[in-house]
Short mmCIF file of C-alpha atoms in Angstrom, two decimals:
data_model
loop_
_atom_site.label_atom_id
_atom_site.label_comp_id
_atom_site.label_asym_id
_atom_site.label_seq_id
_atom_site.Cartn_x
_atom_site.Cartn_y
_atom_site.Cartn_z
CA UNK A 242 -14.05 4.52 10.41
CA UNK A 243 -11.13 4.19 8.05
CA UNK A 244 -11.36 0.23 8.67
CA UNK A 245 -10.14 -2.61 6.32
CA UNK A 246 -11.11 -6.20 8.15
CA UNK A 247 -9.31 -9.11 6.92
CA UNK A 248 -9.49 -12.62 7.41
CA UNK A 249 -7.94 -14.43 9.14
CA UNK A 250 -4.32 -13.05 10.17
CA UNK A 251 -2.28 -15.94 9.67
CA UNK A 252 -3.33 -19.46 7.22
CA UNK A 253 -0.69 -22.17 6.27
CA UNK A 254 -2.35 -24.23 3.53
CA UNK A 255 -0.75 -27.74 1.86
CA UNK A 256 -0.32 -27.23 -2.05
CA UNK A 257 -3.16 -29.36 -2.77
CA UNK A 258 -5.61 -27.34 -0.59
CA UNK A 259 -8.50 -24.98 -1.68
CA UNK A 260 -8.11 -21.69 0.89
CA UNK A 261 -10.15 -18.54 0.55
CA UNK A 262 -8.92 -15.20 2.02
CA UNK A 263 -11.71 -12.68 2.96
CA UNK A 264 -11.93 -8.64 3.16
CA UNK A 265 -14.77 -6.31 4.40
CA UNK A 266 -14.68 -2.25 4.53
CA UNK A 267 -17.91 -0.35 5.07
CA UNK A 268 -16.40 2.84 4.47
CA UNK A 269 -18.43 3.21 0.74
CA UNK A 270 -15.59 2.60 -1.28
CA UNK A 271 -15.96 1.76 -4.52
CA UNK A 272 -12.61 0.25 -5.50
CA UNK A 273 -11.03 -3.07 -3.66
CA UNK A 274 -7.82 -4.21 -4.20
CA UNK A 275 -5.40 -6.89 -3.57
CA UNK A 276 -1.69 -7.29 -3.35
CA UNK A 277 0.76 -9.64 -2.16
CA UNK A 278 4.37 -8.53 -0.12
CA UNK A 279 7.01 -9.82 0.28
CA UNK A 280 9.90 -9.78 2.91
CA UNK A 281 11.14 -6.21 2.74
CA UNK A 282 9.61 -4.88 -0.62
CA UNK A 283 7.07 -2.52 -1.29
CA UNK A 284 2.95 -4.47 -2.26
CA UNK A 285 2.48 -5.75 -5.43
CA UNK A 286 -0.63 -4.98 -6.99
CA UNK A 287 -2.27 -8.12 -7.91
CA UNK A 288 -6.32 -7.61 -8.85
CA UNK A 289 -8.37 -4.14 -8.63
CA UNK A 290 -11.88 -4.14 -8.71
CA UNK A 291 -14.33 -0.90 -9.16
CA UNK A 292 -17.54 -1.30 -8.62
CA UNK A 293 -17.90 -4.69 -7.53
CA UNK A 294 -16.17 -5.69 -11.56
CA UNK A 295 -12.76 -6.48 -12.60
CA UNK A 296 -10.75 -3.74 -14.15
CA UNK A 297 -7.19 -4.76 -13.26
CA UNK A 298 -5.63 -8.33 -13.54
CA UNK A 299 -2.09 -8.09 -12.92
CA UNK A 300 -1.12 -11.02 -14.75
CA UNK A 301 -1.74 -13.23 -11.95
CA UNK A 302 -1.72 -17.14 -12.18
CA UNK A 303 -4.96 -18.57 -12.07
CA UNK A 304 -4.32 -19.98 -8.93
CA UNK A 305 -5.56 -17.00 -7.48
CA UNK A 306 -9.06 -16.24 -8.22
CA UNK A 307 -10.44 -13.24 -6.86
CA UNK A 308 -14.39 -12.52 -6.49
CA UNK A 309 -16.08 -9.52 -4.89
CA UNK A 310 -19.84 -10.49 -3.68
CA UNK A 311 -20.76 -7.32 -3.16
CA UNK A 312 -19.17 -3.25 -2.39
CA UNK A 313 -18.36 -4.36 1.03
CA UNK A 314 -16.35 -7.50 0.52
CA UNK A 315 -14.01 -9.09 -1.36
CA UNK A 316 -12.53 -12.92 -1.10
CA UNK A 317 -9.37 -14.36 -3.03
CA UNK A 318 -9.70 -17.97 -3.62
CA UNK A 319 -6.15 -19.81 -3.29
CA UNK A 320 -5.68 -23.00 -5.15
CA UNK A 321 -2.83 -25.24 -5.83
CA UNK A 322 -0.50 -23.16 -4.89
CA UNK A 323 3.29 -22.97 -4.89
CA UNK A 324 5.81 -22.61 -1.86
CA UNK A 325 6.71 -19.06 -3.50
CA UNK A 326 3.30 -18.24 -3.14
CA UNK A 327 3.54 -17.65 0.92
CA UNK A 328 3.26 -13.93 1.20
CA UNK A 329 1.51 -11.16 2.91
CA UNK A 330 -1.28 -10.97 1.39
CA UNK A 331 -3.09 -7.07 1.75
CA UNK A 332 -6.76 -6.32 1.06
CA UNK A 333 -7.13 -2.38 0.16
CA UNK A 334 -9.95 -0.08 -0.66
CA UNK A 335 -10.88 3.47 -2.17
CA UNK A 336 -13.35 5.47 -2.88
CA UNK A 337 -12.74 5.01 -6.68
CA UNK A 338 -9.72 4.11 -9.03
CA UNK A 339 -9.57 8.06 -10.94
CA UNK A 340 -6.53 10.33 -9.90
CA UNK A 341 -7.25 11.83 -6.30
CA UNK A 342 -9.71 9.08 -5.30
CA UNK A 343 -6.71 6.55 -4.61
CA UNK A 344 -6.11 6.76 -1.38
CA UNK A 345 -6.41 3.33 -0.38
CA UNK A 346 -6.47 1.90 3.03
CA UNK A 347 -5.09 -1.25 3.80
CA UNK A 348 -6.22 -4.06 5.96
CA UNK A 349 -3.70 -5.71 8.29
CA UNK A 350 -3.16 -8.61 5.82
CA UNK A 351 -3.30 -12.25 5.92
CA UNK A 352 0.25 -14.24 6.40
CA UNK A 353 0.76 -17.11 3.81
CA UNK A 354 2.35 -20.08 4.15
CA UNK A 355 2.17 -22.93 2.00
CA UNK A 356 3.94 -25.92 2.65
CA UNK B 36 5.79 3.53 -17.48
CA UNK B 37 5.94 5.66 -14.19
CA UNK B 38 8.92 4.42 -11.92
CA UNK B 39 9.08 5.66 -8.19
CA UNK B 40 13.08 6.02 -6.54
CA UNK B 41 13.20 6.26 -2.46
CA UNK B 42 16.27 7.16 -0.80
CA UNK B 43 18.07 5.78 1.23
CA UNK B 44 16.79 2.75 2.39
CA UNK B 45 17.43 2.53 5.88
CA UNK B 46 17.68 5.96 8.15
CA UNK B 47 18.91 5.69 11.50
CA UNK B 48 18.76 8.88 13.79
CA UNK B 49 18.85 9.81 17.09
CA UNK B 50 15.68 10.57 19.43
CA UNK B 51 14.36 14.02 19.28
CA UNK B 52 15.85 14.27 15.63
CA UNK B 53 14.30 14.77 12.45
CA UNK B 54 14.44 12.38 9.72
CA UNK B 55 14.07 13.20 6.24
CA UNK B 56 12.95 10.77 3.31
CA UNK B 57 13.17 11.62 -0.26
CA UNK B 58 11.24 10.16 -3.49
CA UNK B 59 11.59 10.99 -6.83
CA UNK B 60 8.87 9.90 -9.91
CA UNK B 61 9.26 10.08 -13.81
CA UNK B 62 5.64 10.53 -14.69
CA UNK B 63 4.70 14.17 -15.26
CA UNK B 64 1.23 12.95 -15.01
CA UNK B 65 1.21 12.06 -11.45
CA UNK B 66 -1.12 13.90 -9.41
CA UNK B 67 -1.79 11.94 -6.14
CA UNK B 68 1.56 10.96 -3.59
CA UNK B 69 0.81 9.39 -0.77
CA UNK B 70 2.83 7.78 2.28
CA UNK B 71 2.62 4.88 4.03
CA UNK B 72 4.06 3.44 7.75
CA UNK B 73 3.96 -0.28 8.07
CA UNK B 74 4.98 -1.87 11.38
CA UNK B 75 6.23 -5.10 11.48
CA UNK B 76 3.29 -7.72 10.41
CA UNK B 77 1.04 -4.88 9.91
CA UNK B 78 -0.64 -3.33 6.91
CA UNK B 79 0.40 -0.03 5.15
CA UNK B 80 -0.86 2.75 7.34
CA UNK B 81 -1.69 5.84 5.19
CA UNK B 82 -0.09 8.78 7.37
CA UNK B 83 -0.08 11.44 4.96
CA UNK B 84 -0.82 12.55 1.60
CA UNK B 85 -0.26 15.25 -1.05
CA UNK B 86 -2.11 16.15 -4.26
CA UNK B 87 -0.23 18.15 -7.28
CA UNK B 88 -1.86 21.32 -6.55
CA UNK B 89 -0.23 21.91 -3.09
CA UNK B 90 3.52 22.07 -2.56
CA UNK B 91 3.51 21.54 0.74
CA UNK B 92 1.10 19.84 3.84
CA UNK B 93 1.73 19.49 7.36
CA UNK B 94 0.30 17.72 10.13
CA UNK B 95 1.23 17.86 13.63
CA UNK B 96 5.39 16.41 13.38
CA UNK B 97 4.88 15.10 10.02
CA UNK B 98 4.80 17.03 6.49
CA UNK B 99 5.09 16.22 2.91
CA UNK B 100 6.92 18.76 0.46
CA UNK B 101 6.21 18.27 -3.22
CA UNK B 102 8.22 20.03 -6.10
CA UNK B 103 7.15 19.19 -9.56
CA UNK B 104 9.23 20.97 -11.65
CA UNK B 105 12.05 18.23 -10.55
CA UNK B 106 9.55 15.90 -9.82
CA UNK B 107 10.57 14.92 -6.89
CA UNK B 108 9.01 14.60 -3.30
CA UNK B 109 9.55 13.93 0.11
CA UNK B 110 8.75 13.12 4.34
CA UNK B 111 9.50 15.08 6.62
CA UNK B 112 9.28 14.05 10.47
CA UNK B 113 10.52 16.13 13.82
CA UNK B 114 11.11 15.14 17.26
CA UNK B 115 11.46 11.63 16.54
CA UNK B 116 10.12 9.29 18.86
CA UNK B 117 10.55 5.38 19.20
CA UNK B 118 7.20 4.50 17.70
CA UNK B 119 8.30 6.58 14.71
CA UNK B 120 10.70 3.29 13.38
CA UNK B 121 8.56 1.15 10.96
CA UNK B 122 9.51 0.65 7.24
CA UNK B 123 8.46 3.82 5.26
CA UNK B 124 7.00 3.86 1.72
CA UNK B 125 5.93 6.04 -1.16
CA UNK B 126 4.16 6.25 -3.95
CA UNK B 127 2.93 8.14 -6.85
CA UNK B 128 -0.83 8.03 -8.58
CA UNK B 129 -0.11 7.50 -12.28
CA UNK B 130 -2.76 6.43 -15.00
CA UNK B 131 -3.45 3.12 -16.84
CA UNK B 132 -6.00 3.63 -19.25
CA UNK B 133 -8.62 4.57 -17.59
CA UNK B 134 -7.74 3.44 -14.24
CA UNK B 135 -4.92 5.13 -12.05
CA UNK B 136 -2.56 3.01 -9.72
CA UNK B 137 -0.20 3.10 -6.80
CA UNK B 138 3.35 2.71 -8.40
CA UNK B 139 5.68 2.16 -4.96
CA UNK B 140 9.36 3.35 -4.08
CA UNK B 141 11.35 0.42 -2.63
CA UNK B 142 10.71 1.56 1.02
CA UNK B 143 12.67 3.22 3.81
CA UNK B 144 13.49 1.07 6.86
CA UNK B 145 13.46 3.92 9.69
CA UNK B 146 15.19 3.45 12.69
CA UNK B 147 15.25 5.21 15.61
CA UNK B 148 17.93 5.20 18.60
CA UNK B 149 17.21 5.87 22.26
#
């Protein structure tokens, strides 16, 4: 099972709203990632975690929080966000973050809109 | 840093044709180059993958050459069929630290005529 779940597929939150966005893999990978794409460019790494702690903040705006519970999940809390903010946004996981252990497997990714 | 250069950006062949996508890196370091499919409101789908110590990998109408002398790589698919058009992507495994990361080419919008 090579399966990244996210949740849910599509959310259209006002600028003033609190949204979370929500991954699961059970494939025992140790590294989760997120990244946001845009319309017809390649994702854009946002936060990596390895073993369930923060190793890679991507200079993100604290709008986005990210928090990972446990190895299986990971959630991105949205806050206050922008208009430029609606994106795809793509969970990802690996079995760890050295050389040859990133390949990553994507989830189908959750459409943002913010109005 | 590591930069990633995919050419061209949109392929159009016919059915039954082979389409060929090409990527070049600057990192000498890189040792991981994988590619991705994505479909239209889908997520990346790895589809295949080579490591620095191989120069080549094949599987079933798709293979992946890799020549690191000019540091370049690149996707090869036969017998095209319809399902083959998506957007195409590569990337190269280069380190930060003590982390590595996915550094991306711009992508490669396949397209493929009936």
């Amino acid at each position: 099972d090579t399966e990244v779940t996210q949740t849910p597929k599509h959310l259209v939150m006002g600028m003033t709203n609190k949204k979370s966005l929500k991954c699961e893999q059970h494939m025992g990978h140790r590294a989760m990632y997120w990244y946001k794409q845009k319309a017809k460019k390649p994702p854009e790494l946002m936060f990596v975690y390895s073993y369930e702690k923060l190793s890679i903040n991507e200079s993100v705006p604290s709008r986005f929080s990210p928090e990972c519970p446990n190895s299986s999940l990971l959630n991105l809390h949205l806050h206050a966000l922008q208009p430029e903010d609606s994106a795809l946004y793509l969970c990802a996981s690996s079995r760890g973050t050295g050389g040859w252990n990133t390949e990553a497997f994507f989830g189908q990714g959750t459409r943002l809109t913010v109005v | 840093g590591e930069n990633v250069e995919q050419h061209p950006s949109t392929l159009s062949v016919q059915e039954g044709d082979s389409a060929v996508i090409k990527c070049t890196y600057s990192d000498s370091a890189s040792n991981y180059f994988p590619w991705y499919k994505q479909e239209l409101g889908k997520g990346p789908q790895l589809i295949i993958d080579i490591r620095s110590n191989v120069g080549e990998k094949k599987d079933q109408r798709i293979a992946v050459t890799l020549n690191k002398t000019a540091k370049h790589f690149s996707l090869h698919i036969t017998e095209t069929q319809p399902e083959d058009s998506a957007v195409y992507f590569c990337a190269a495994s280069t380190s930060f630290g003590s982390n590595y990361q996915l550094i991306w080419g711009a992508g490669t919008k396949l397209i493929i005529k009936p």
